[in-house]
């Protein structure tokens, strides 16, 4: 047998069970052994019946005293009830639905551990569909696996046990060189695979998890670093300082750049003058002035005779960038053109033609338009905005395009540096950690729905002073219609104190052209109030907007709230953010309090990450990283730092990993498993 042996060869795995396994991506012995427990149940952590909390999970040690026969409750629902008693003589009912097998496995007079959720009331407690073990069992730490309907953790355990019994040395061949393994105090792969499924105690489970997480993070690091190295072919767009007098750019700006902006511009210039193409990320909080940095980079490229393409994720943003960039550059003789999907063919052709002329050096547009339809001569620099929407594979694919121009990506999602190094491991990073001078902190309040009327009164006061405001309407229930919800909410506003104000509506079901029209009206102050779903989140800049009200604030991640809040406080006016929470639990109160206390996006993301874990924080696939099975990039930071060091060590010895063929193969597999490069390129 090998890791590639099909699971059909296991006892008890026929067509049906193999089909279930297949549903969760398991086809071979190897797949199954690398299917790790989600958590463990420790059957030794028992509580007496009297102390078991209703609504919570608990392990109860009790003796079965009576079993009822099957009771048919209704068509297709059969109930099996078993009564048990703990040491103190307190009774608990054990309930199984449609599970004759479970009920039959229990014997009267025998003592068991039952693990499950407690329900019922104070005088009569119940435990529903528990898993159970005889108290005579020795191993009380049992794995709980990610499953699909029809599979149980017990089945998985039996099947894995058979594989581990039959496995030979080849099956456990360790991809990690002994040197690295010993240096970082890691167990062997064999120990890890045996102990993750059948731990002796929680220490051995953790030792196993650490080893397996290390492997996963190491491969992630290796892959990132190899992508970075792969793009290091000689630059065909080498620029020089002499050709571009940045002072004329700086003195044409209406403001003094921040120190952080200046540093970033220096780093970019240095990259573009170097002998390899630039691959840099500008990571900056909302309002930190990324656009000016992008403009400086485009100016530098233009003076060196190279064109720049700036790609935005939406039309609204493309138009906004176009306006900003042409404002900063046209007067300096650097022409800027706009290419968007809502333009007619003729307009687009005209823009493309202009782009070929000798005075037009910058093309601004949406991602798809620029990368697919437009041939840009002398393209030397590609800038992508809000790049957290693009995955690492997409970046790698983009890197291979055309004459391999310099690449600058701008992200407004502040994340802790340690994590940035992982997620953007293929990029160099400049951080804009300084806001422009004179920016006033946006005052933030968290209130319950009871105070909504007062909040709206406050908005009215600001509108009367000539300011504008956003209201982010309530989130839509699963399966609900965004359109109806947003419209309904806007209608509702007409019955409030805000009735008389010019109000626009912005939601995801509108076409790009419709959104643009509304956004344009808001920008021109033809609207006082913009009721929006979260489509407004990304980068829109209206300096006169001084208040944002966010409904259902308790249901957003803090980083997203921070992004939304960044829509205000962009001009000279004191701005306000009002977070309205439907109901406040202690936890959500604490979370929202973080928002009222700090305006530092890095601090907020650190907190968010700690509270919600990496998966939630980034949202499904937002980070564009390969799926991790066992490592948690938020929790395993120390391990991560070690993996980084180890990856560097390995690549130094063997840049293409040819000396470590197993590791190389597994790294490649990790990076191809969910290759979504084609999606948006
Ligand atoms: P973001 O980093 O969120 O993309 P922007 O580039 O949109 O930020 O800049 C936000 C606002 O700050 C813009 O109105 C811009 O003109 C202004 N701004 C940028 N840099 C400075 C600076 N150094 N001093 C003052 N205002 C600045
Ligand atoms: Mg921006």
XYZ file of C-alpha atoms and ligand atoms in Angstrom:
709
model
C 0.000 0.000 0.000
C 1.022 3.609 -0.611
C -0.484 7.006 -0.057
C -2.099 6.641 -3.460
C -3.994 3.451 -2.652
C -7.718 4.099 -3.166
C -9.833 4.102 0.007
C -12.085 1.419 -1.487
C -9.425 -1.030 -0.346
C -10.245 -0.364 3.292
C -12.512 -2.692 5.248
C -16.027 -1.366 5.409
C -15.502 1.176 2.637
C -17.769 0.300 -0.244
C -19.109 2.405 -3.031
C -21.400 4.341 -0.725
C -18.877 5.370 1.865
C -16.229 6.036 -0.778
C -18.737 8.406 -2.387
C -19.166 10.259 0.911
C -15.423 10.534 1.340
C -15.114 11.749 -2.207
C -17.520 14.578 -1.388
C -15.012 15.992 1.076
C -12.063 15.502 -1.222
C -10.797 12.190 0.127
C -9.949 9.500 -2.396
C -6.758 7.828 -1.230
C -5.110 6.507 1.914
C -2.932 9.600 1.897
C -5.921 11.946 1.675
C -7.559 10.247 4.623
C -4.523 10.276 6.881
C -4.061 13.958 6.066
C -7.677 14.638 6.983
C -7.064 16.143 10.401
C -9.424 16.405 13.376
C -11.132 19.731 13.816
C -10.851 19.347 17.581
C -10.897 16.699 20.298
C -13.398 15.656 22.887
C -11.744 15.049 26.208
C -14.030 12.532 27.894
C -12.170 12.925 31.159
C -13.504 16.458 31.621
C -16.817 15.468 33.143
C -19.357 17.545 35.032
C -22.114 16.263 37.344
C -25.645 16.433 35.932
C -26.564 19.101 38.473
C -23.793 21.396 37.198
C -24.348 20.876 33.459
C -25.436 24.149 31.864
C -28.446 24.175 29.569
C -27.403 25.130 26.053
C -23.748 24.198 26.555
C -21.727 21.177 25.553
C -20.739 18.882 28.397
C -19.408 15.439 29.172
C -21.528 13.519 31.685
C -20.441 10.313 33.397
C -23.563 8.269 34.093
C -24.935 4.757 34.339
C -27.744 3.606 32.079
C -30.719 2.588 34.190
C -33.514 2.203 31.675
C -34.133 2.192 27.936
C -37.426 3.095 26.304
C -38.469 1.403 23.085
C -38.591 3.270 19.791
C -41.217 6.009 19.681
C -42.430 7.208 16.311
C -42.992 10.917 16.611
C -44.043 11.511 13.047
C -43.334 10.288 9.552
C -39.608 9.730 9.290
C -38.770 10.697 12.872
C -38.186 7.978 15.433
C -37.103 8.819 18.959
C -35.021 6.591 21.230
C -34.851 7.606 24.864
C -32.429 6.235 27.428
C -32.287 7.165 31.114
C -29.062 7.442 33.047
C -27.983 8.456 36.512
C -24.739 10.006 37.703
C -22.787 9.315 40.912
C -24.938 11.761 42.849
C -28.104 10.013 41.794
C -29.119 12.843 39.449
C -30.894 11.693 36.314
C -30.470 12.731 32.733
C -32.321 11.597 29.598
C -30.318 10.626 26.592
C -32.081 11.198 23.322
C -31.309 9.841 19.870
C -33.285 10.580 16.719
C -33.475 7.913 14.025
C -30.449 6.228 15.537
C -31.431 2.741 16.631
C -27.811 1.718 16.422
C -26.709 4.180 19.102
C -29.485 3.234 21.460
C -28.803 -0.478 21.039
C -25.108 0.011 21.731
C -25.903 1.119 25.293
C -26.508 -1.529 27.989
C -28.485 -1.114 31.175
C -26.220 -1.268 34.230
C -23.176 -0.094 32.317
C -21.421 3.260 32.901
C -20.540 5.659 30.043
C -19.210 9.097 29.227
C -21.754 11.034 27.169
C -20.659 14.105 25.250
C -23.187 16.485 23.729
C -25.296 19.566 24.117
C -27.459 19.842 27.219
C -31.087 20.858 26.853
C -34.292 20.579 28.873
C -34.988 22.475 32.090
C -33.571 22.627 35.590
C -35.530 19.648 36.863
C -35.228 17.433 33.813
C -32.061 17.650 31.792
C -31.508 16.035 28.429
C -28.510 15.392 26.260
C -29.207 15.170 22.548
C -27.546 12.714 20.170
C -24.403 12.489 22.270
C -21.300 10.588 21.345
C -20.319 8.178 24.087
C -17.595 5.899 25.403
C -17.551 3.147 28.003
C -15.839 4.371 31.154
C -13.562 1.342 30.944
C -11.935 2.804 27.795
C -8.328 3.866 28.281
C -7.951 6.592 25.673
C -10.261 9.426 26.588
C -9.094 12.030 24.093
C -11.044 11.459 20.880
C -10.849 13.337 17.587
C -13.772 15.113 15.983
C -13.446 15.290 12.206
C -14.840 17.623 9.588
C -17.539 15.404 8.087
C -20.342 15.206 5.632
C -23.837 13.832 6.248
C -23.607 10.054 6.524
C -20.054 9.928 7.841
C -19.248 9.854 11.544
C -16.033 10.540 13.399
C -16.127 6.921 14.579
C -16.090 5.648 10.966
C -13.217 7.949 10.080
C -11.325 6.795 13.170
C -11.761 3.117 12.247
C -10.644 3.680 8.666
C -7.618 5.735 9.637
C -6.673 3.202 12.259
C -6.542 0.497 9.602
C -4.312 2.607 7.366
C -1.931 3.426 10.205
C -1.723 -0.287 11.090
C -0.847 -1.225 7.542
C 1.474 1.719 6.815
C 5.168 1.078 6.208
C 8.210 3.370 6.313
C 7.572 4.576 2.777
C 4.145 5.811 3.792
C 5.685 7.979 6.477
C 8.598 9.227 4.344
C 9.477 12.582 5.849
C 9.812 15.500 3.413
C 11.549 17.591 6.059
C 15.354 17.290 6.310
C 16.419 16.059 9.766
C 18.492 19.194 10.314
C 15.453 21.472 10.098
C 13.327 19.079 12.107
C 15.787 19.031 14.997
C 16.553 22.735 14.824
C 12.898 23.602 15.380
C 12.191 20.750 17.820
C 9.620 19.055 15.651
C 8.426 15.485 15.864
C 8.844 13.036 13.005
C 6.090 12.874 10.428
C 5.185 9.378 11.554
C 4.740 10.458 15.167
C 2.714 13.466 14.044
C 0.376 11.477 11.824
C -0.217 8.799 14.436
C -0.684 11.244 17.289
C -2.915 13.724 15.528
C -5.495 10.954 15.128
C -4.732 8.929 18.256
C -3.108 11.221 20.801
C -1.997 9.797 24.127
C -2.791 13.066 25.799
C -3.286 16.705 24.906
C 0.461 17.284 24.905
C 1.050 14.696 22.207
C -1.880 16.093 20.192
C -0.311 19.543 20.331
C 3.136 18.220 19.432
C 1.599 16.560 16.401
C -0.387 19.625 15.406
C 2.699 21.797 15.677
C 4.674 19.549 13.337
C 1.878 19.362 10.763
C 1.194 23.096 10.921
C 4.893 23.728 10.472
C 4.894 21.672 7.263
C 1.943 23.578 5.927
C 3.332 27.014 6.720
C 6.760 26.027 5.458
C 5.307 25.050 2.088
C 3.378 28.301 1.996
C 6.562 30.237 2.617
C 8.573 28.245 0.124
C 5.929 28.777 -2.537
C 5.768 32.515 -1.909
C 9.522 32.893 -1.980
C 9.830 30.841 -5.137
C 7.216 32.961 -6.877
C 9.150 36.006 -5.839
C 12.380 34.580 -7.184
C 10.783 33.387 -10.388
C 9.763 36.903 -11.360
C 13.324 38.045 -10.947
C 14.323 38.100 -14.544
C 16.268 41.160 -15.646
C 14.199 44.328 -15.941
C 13.483 45.630 -19.414
C 12.345 48.949 -17.977
C 15.397 50.249 -16.175
C 14.882 53.901 -15.229
C 17.273 56.559 -13.995
C 17.000 59.354 -11.452
C 18.490 61.938 -13.803
C 15.645 61.757 -16.255
C 12.980 62.685 -13.738
C 13.088 65.848 -11.682
C 10.714 64.917 -8.888
C 10.866 68.432 -7.445
C 8.604 69.802 -10.121
C 6.091 67.080 -9.208
C 6.366 67.822 -5.493
C 6.002 71.557 -5.881
C 2.913 71.173 -8.045
C 1.116 69.276 -5.259
C -1.363 71.262 -3.158
C 0.072 69.737 0.014
C 3.319 68.644 1.624
C 3.827 64.880 1.436
C 4.048 62.956 4.690
C 7.322 61.355 5.690
C 5.838 57.942 4.985
C 4.756 58.985 1.496
C 8.238 60.308 0.762
C 9.855 57.109 1.987
C 7.551 55.000 -0.171
C 8.303 57.121 -3.238
C 12.038 56.736 -2.623
C 11.668 52.973 -2.374
C 9.674 52.855 -5.583
C 12.198 54.970 -7.455
C 15.012 52.776 -6.247
C 13.145 49.658 -7.376
C 12.424 51.038 -10.828
C 16.031 52.066 -11.318
C 17.222 48.611 -10.322
C 18.058 45.749 -12.607
C 14.984 43.652 -11.677
C 11.336 44.571 -12.106
C 9.690 46.089 -9.044
C 7.169 44.003 -7.116
C 5.989 46.241 -4.343
C 3.001 46.618 -2.080
C 1.961 49.956 -0.639
C 0.069 49.151 2.488
C -1.641 52.140 3.969
C -4.546 52.931 6.171
C -7.551 54.670 4.659
C -6.734 58.279 3.919
C -2.982 57.794 4.160
C -2.573 59.146 0.635
C -1.762 56.169 -1.539
C -2.971 57.898 -4.675
C -0.348 60.624 -4.449
C 2.317 57.928 -4.176
C 0.911 56.236 -7.249
C 0.942 59.549 -9.098
C 4.580 60.107 -8.154
C 5.484 56.667 -9.461
C 3.621 57.314 -12.725
C 5.342 60.680 -13.080
C 8.759 59.136 -12.561
C 8.006 56.444 -15.147
C 6.646 58.984 -17.653
C 9.744 61.132 -17.407
C 11.723 58.000 -18.154
C 9.628 57.428 -21.256
C 7.471 54.614 -19.870
C 3.694 54.395 -19.699
C 1.698 53.442 -16.614
C -1.527 51.470 -16.342
C -3.523 52.016 -13.155
C -6.172 49.403 -12.521
C -9.041 49.872 -10.102
C -11.572 47.260 -8.987
C -14.632 49.377 -9.841
C -15.616 52.067 -12.314
C -16.302 54.582 -9.585
C -12.775 54.238 -8.349
C -11.309 54.296 -11.837
C -13.024 57.614 -12.525
C -11.911 58.998 -9.189
C -8.313 58.001 -9.781
C -8.469 59.421 -13.266
C -9.593 62.763 -11.894
C -6.956 62.815 -9.169
C -4.137 61.764 -11.463
C -4.998 64.101 -14.283
C -5.237 66.900 -11.718
C -1.741 66.139 -10.494
C -0.063 65.276 -13.792
C -1.629 66.995 -16.830
C -0.237 70.404 -15.880
C 3.215 68.828 -15.789
C 2.860 67.606 -19.341
C 1.982 64.018 -18.472
C -1.304 63.134 -20.162
C -3.796 60.774 -18.499
C -6.619 58.882 -20.196
C -9.556 56.897 -18.890
C -10.784 53.569 -20.213
C -13.989 52.179 -18.719
C -16.678 49.681 -19.597
C -19.423 52.270 -19.759
C -17.648 54.180 -22.529
C -18.837 53.594 -26.076
C -16.632 51.674 -28.452
C -15.836 54.899 -30.189
C -14.838 56.647 -26.991
C -12.682 53.744 -26.044
C -10.983 53.725 -29.415
C -10.331 57.438 -29.037
C -8.812 56.856 -25.601
C -6.651 54.058 -26.970
C -5.495 56.299 -29.765
C -4.704 59.095 -27.385
C -2.706 56.586 -25.369
C -0.471 56.014 -28.382
C 0.278 59.696 -28.721
C 3.505 61.089 -27.408
C 1.955 63.165 -24.643
C -0.258 60.551 -22.982
C 1.528 58.397 -20.466
C -1.030 57.115 -18.028
C -4.076 54.890 -18.604
C -6.584 54.533 -15.796
C -9.335 51.947 -15.917
C -10.817 48.830 -14.480
C -8.704 45.742 -14.171
C -10.289 43.730 -16.957
C -10.312 46.561 -19.457
C -6.718 47.466 -19.172
C -5.298 44.001 -19.045
C -7.407 42.533 -21.807
C -8.464 45.024 -24.398
C -5.734 47.540 -24.516
C -2.312 47.307 -26.001
C -0.137 49.799 -24.220
C 3.140 50.716 -25.836
C 6.193 51.205 -23.677
C 4.300 49.949 -20.661
C 6.717 50.291 -17.771
C 4.546 50.303 -14.670
C 1.342 48.540 -13.656
C -0.428 49.800 -10.539
C -3.333 47.862 -9.042
C -5.515 49.444 -6.392
C -7.163 47.603 -3.513
C -5.253 44.543 -4.348
C -6.532 42.369 -1.505
C -9.053 41.180 -4.024
C -6.385 39.518 -6.085
C -4.754 36.289 -5.028
C -1.129 35.343 -5.108
C -1.621 33.199 -8.192
C -3.226 36.088 -10.010
C -0.306 38.271 -9.152
C 2.080 35.618 -10.389
C 0.179 35.364 -13.669
C 0.152 39.111 -14.072
C 3.867 39.218 -13.462
C 4.454 37.092 -16.522
C 2.659 39.516 -18.851
C 4.091 41.604 -21.653
C 7.573 42.968 -21.259
C 7.442 42.335 -17.504
C 6.768 45.886 -16.297
C 7.258 47.130 -12.754
C 4.373 46.339 -10.468
C 2.974 48.377 -7.629
C -0.051 47.213 -5.663
C -1.955 49.403 -3.251
C -3.879 47.890 -0.383
C -6.104 49.701 2.073
C -6.463 46.698 4.337
C -4.023 47.273 7.121
C -2.828 43.984 8.513
C -0.138 43.261 11.066
C 3.317 43.166 9.569
C 3.998 39.546 10.462
C 0.940 38.546 8.492
C 1.616 40.881 5.618
C 4.915 39.126 5.193
C 3.059 35.878 4.628
C 0.151 36.980 2.535
C 2.291 39.230 0.408
C 5.396 37.090 0.759
C 5.990 37.504 -2.971
C 6.165 41.301 -2.662
C 8.325 43.968 -1.065
C 6.321 46.164 1.265
C 6.163 49.886 1.923
C 3.932 50.934 4.785
C 2.184 54.318 4.943
C 1.846 54.463 8.695
C 1.334 58.187 8.987
C -1.730 60.258 8.167
C -1.446 63.696 6.525
C -1.081 66.534 9.007
C -4.128 68.347 10.273
C -6.379 65.352 9.766
C -8.885 65.305 12.571
C -9.781 62.040 14.197
C -13.269 60.893 13.267
C -15.313 60.891 16.472
C -16.958 57.508 16.813
C -19.976 56.529 18.896
C -21.528 53.126 19.420
C -25.236 53.165 20.289
C -28.139 50.742 20.392
C -31.120 51.032 18.092
C -33.011 52.880 20.821
C -30.921 55.938 20.134
C -31.405 55.864 16.358
C -33.697 58.869 16.390
C -31.163 60.970 18.230
C -28.461 59.800 15.847
C -30.537 60.900 12.873
C -31.128 64.238 14.584
C -27.381 64.641 14.792
C -27.042 63.853 11.092
C -29.677 66.471 10.324
C -27.715 69.093 12.213
C -24.608 68.381 10.117
C -26.551 68.393 6.861
C -27.975 71.769 7.822
C -24.423 73.008 8.244
C -23.778 72.063 4.625
C -22.082 68.732 5.172
C -23.037 65.453 3.529
C -23.500 62.020 5.037
C -23.595 58.293 4.382
C -25.948 55.779 5.879
C -24.933 52.154 5.507
C -28.203 50.272 5.553
C -28.858 47.069 7.460
C -27.324 43.870 6.229
C -29.484 41.623 4.190
C -30.664 38.354 5.648
C -29.474 35.232 3.908
C -31.527 34.832 0.750
C -33.066 38.298 1.083
C -33.061 40.793 -1.732
C -30.477 43.517 -1.495
C -32.546 45.727 -3.724
C -35.704 45.450 -1.639
C -33.833 45.932 1.606
C -31.989 49.036 0.452
C -35.089 50.556 -1.136
C -37.202 49.730 1.888
C -34.703 51.365 4.172
C -34.523 54.518 2.053
C -38.334 54.661 2.028
C -38.335 54.330 5.807
C -36.007 57.306 6.113
C -38.649 59.476 4.499
C -40.734 59.018 7.615
C -37.985 60.401 9.801
C -36.515 63.769 10.533
C -34.319 63.321 7.420
C -37.316 63.350 5.078
C -36.624 66.607 3.309
C -33.047 65.991 2.240
C -31.820 65.002 -1.199
C -31.134 61.315 -0.813
C -29.462 58.892 -3.206
C -29.360 55.138 -3.134
C -26.351 52.989 -3.935
C -26.459 49.201 -3.972
C -24.799 46.250 -5.601
C -27.654 45.447 -7.962
C -27.154 48.694 -9.888
C -25.185 48.731 -13.107
C -21.770 50.344 -13.076
C -23.167 53.312 -14.985
C -26.020 53.808 -12.509
C -23.653 53.630 -9.558
C -21.375 56.133 -11.216
C -24.215 58.535 -11.813
C -25.312 58.481 -8.173
C -21.733 58.749 -6.935
C -21.137 61.667 -9.263
C -24.241 63.437 -7.927
C -23.037 62.881 -4.388
C -19.598 64.206 -5.220
C -21.093 67.310 -6.828
C -23.236 67.844 -3.725
C -26.438 67.378 -5.667
C -27.269 64.865 -2.950
C -27.028 65.418 0.793
C -27.348 61.872 1.893
C -26.239 58.621 0.383
C -27.956 55.463 1.547
C -25.703 52.611 0.571
C -24.996 48.967 1.071
C -21.362 48.101 1.606
C -20.569 48.739 -2.071
C -19.439 52.142 -0.914
C -16.692 50.517 1.086
C -13.885 50.782 -1.362
C -11.928 54.007 -1.590
C -14.553 56.598 -2.527
C -13.379 60.119 -1.740
C -15.873 62.904 -0.960
C -14.181 65.395 1.379
C -17.404 67.232 2.261
C -18.937 64.072 3.732
C -18.620 64.409 7.497
C -20.858 61.745 8.972
C -21.445 58.068 8.431
C -24.115 56.030 10.188
C -23.656 52.271 10.090
C -26.653 50.078 10.840
C -26.141 46.548 12.180
C -22.624 47.551 13.097
C -22.351 44.560 15.413
C -22.459 42.253 12.430
C -19.454 43.690 10.636
C -15.828 42.840 11.196
C -13.893 45.668 12.774
C -11.626 46.025 9.785
C -14.632 46.476 7.553
C -16.103 49.076 9.914
C -12.785 50.850 9.796
C -12.883 50.858 6.000
C -16.400 52.260 6.025
C -15.467 54.896 8.561
C -12.651 55.930 6.243
C -15.265 57.363 3.858
C -15.465 60.398 6.151
C -12.777 62.536 7.734
C -11.156 63.070 4.344
C -11.434 66.839 4.310
C -11.024 69.731 6.736
C -14.325 69.095 8.559
C -14.619 67.377 11.909
C -16.274 64.065 11.074
C -18.391 61.551 12.933
C -19.125 57.861 12.740
C -22.189 56.438 14.453
C -22.342 52.702 14.905
C -25.840 51.391 15.526
C -26.071 47.898 16.964
C -29.285 45.901 16.977
C -28.507 44.261 20.257
C -25.353 44.490 22.263
C -23.821 41.431 23.815
C -20.850 41.930 26.096
C -18.556 40.771 23.323
C -19.952 43.032 20.624
C -19.953 45.939 23.052
C -16.249 45.396 23.632
C -15.579 45.089 19.936
C -17.372 48.303 19.076
C -15.621 50.036 21.921
C -12.319 49.367 20.150
C -13.704 51.393 17.245
C -14.566 54.323 19.462
C -11.121 54.327 21.046
C -8.708 53.975 18.174
C -8.447 55.088 14.593
C -5.325 53.110 13.851
C -6.188 50.511 11.232
C -3.236 48.329 12.142
C -4.273 48.200 15.772
C -7.855 47.440 14.806
C -6.900 44.622 12.498
C -4.683 43.115 15.168
C -7.643 43.048 17.549
C -10.014 41.723 14.915
C -7.636 38.959 14.064
C -7.235 37.936 17.672
C -10.962 37.833 18.270
C -12.136 36.179 15.123
C -9.230 34.126 13.829
C -7.715 34.366 10.415
C -10.433 32.607 8.441
C -13.142 35.012 9.470
C -10.912 38.015 9.322
C -10.047 37.666 5.709
C -13.403 36.382 4.616
C -13.634 33.461 2.298
C -10.665 33.453 -0.003
C -10.182 37.195 0.169
C -6.568 36.769 1.006
C -5.993 34.619 -2.079
C -3.806 32.179 -0.172
C -3.970 28.431 -0.626
C -6.346 26.755 1.832
C -4.697 25.827 5.083
C -5.933 22.694 6.822
C -4.326 22.825 10.193
C -2.230 25.956 10.581
C -3.847 29.208 11.653
C -1.823 32.116 10.365
C -3.205 34.353 13.088
C -2.590 32.062 16.035
C 0.588 30.371 14.843
C 2.720 33.455 14.448
C 5.739 32.167 16.280
C 5.665 29.033 14.196
C 5.319 31.246 11.178
C 8.476 33.161 12.006
C 10.324 29.850 12.331
C 8.978 28.664 9.004
C 10.179 31.814 7.378
C 13.660 31.237 8.653
C 13.583 27.580 7.665
C 12.322 28.391 4.169
C 15.142 30.857 3.643
C 17.658 28.282 4.827
C 16.327 25.641 2.457
C 16.168 27.928 -0.557
C 19.679 29.136 0.098
C 20.918 25.565 -0.184
C 18.694 24.720 -3.117
C 16.927 27.663 -4.809
C 14.613 25.440 -6.850
C 14.296 22.830 -4.081
C 15.674 20.176 -6.401
C 17.585 18.779 -3.444
C 14.306 18.286 -1.601
C 12.091 16.712 -4.235
C 9.287 15.710 -1.849
C 9.048 19.190 -0.390
C 9.096 20.655 -3.857
C 6.309 18.421 -5.047
C 4.124 19.132 -2.033
C 4.729 22.866 -2.328
C 3.638 22.822 -5.934
C 0.540 20.851 -4.997
C -0.406 23.374 -2.335
C -0.204 26.212 -4.805
C -2.117 24.554 -7.612
C -4.973 23.139 -5.538
C -7.065 26.258 -5.860
C -5.503 28.110 -8.697
C -7.918 30.866 -9.494
C -5.524 32.810 -11.650
C -7.833 32.707 -14.629
C -10.798 34.216 -12.817
C -10.037 37.850 -13.192
C -7.208 38.049 -15.665
P -6.046 56.431 0.345
O -4.705 56.068 0.898
O -7.148 56.063 1.274
O -6.250 55.949 -1.053
P -6.137 58.996 -0.882
O -4.976 58.814 -1.777
O -7.491 58.890 -1.497
O -6.046 58.017 0.343
O -5.987 60.371 -0.127
C -6.954 60.828 0.777
C -7.057 62.325 0.762
O -5.914 62.908 1.346
C -7.152 62.891 -0.629
O -8.140 63.905 -0.638
C -5.747 63.456 -0.880
O -5.777 64.560 -1.750
C -5.308 63.883 0.488
N -3.867 63.804 0.726
C -3.000 62.849 0.303
N -1.753 63.080 0.755
C -1.817 64.203 1.499
C -0.868 64.950 2.247
N 0.415 64.597 2.321
N -1.303 66.069 2.890
C -2.590 66.415 2.851
N -3.542 65.763 2.158
C -3.173 64.659 1.485
Mg -7.534 54.853 -2.274
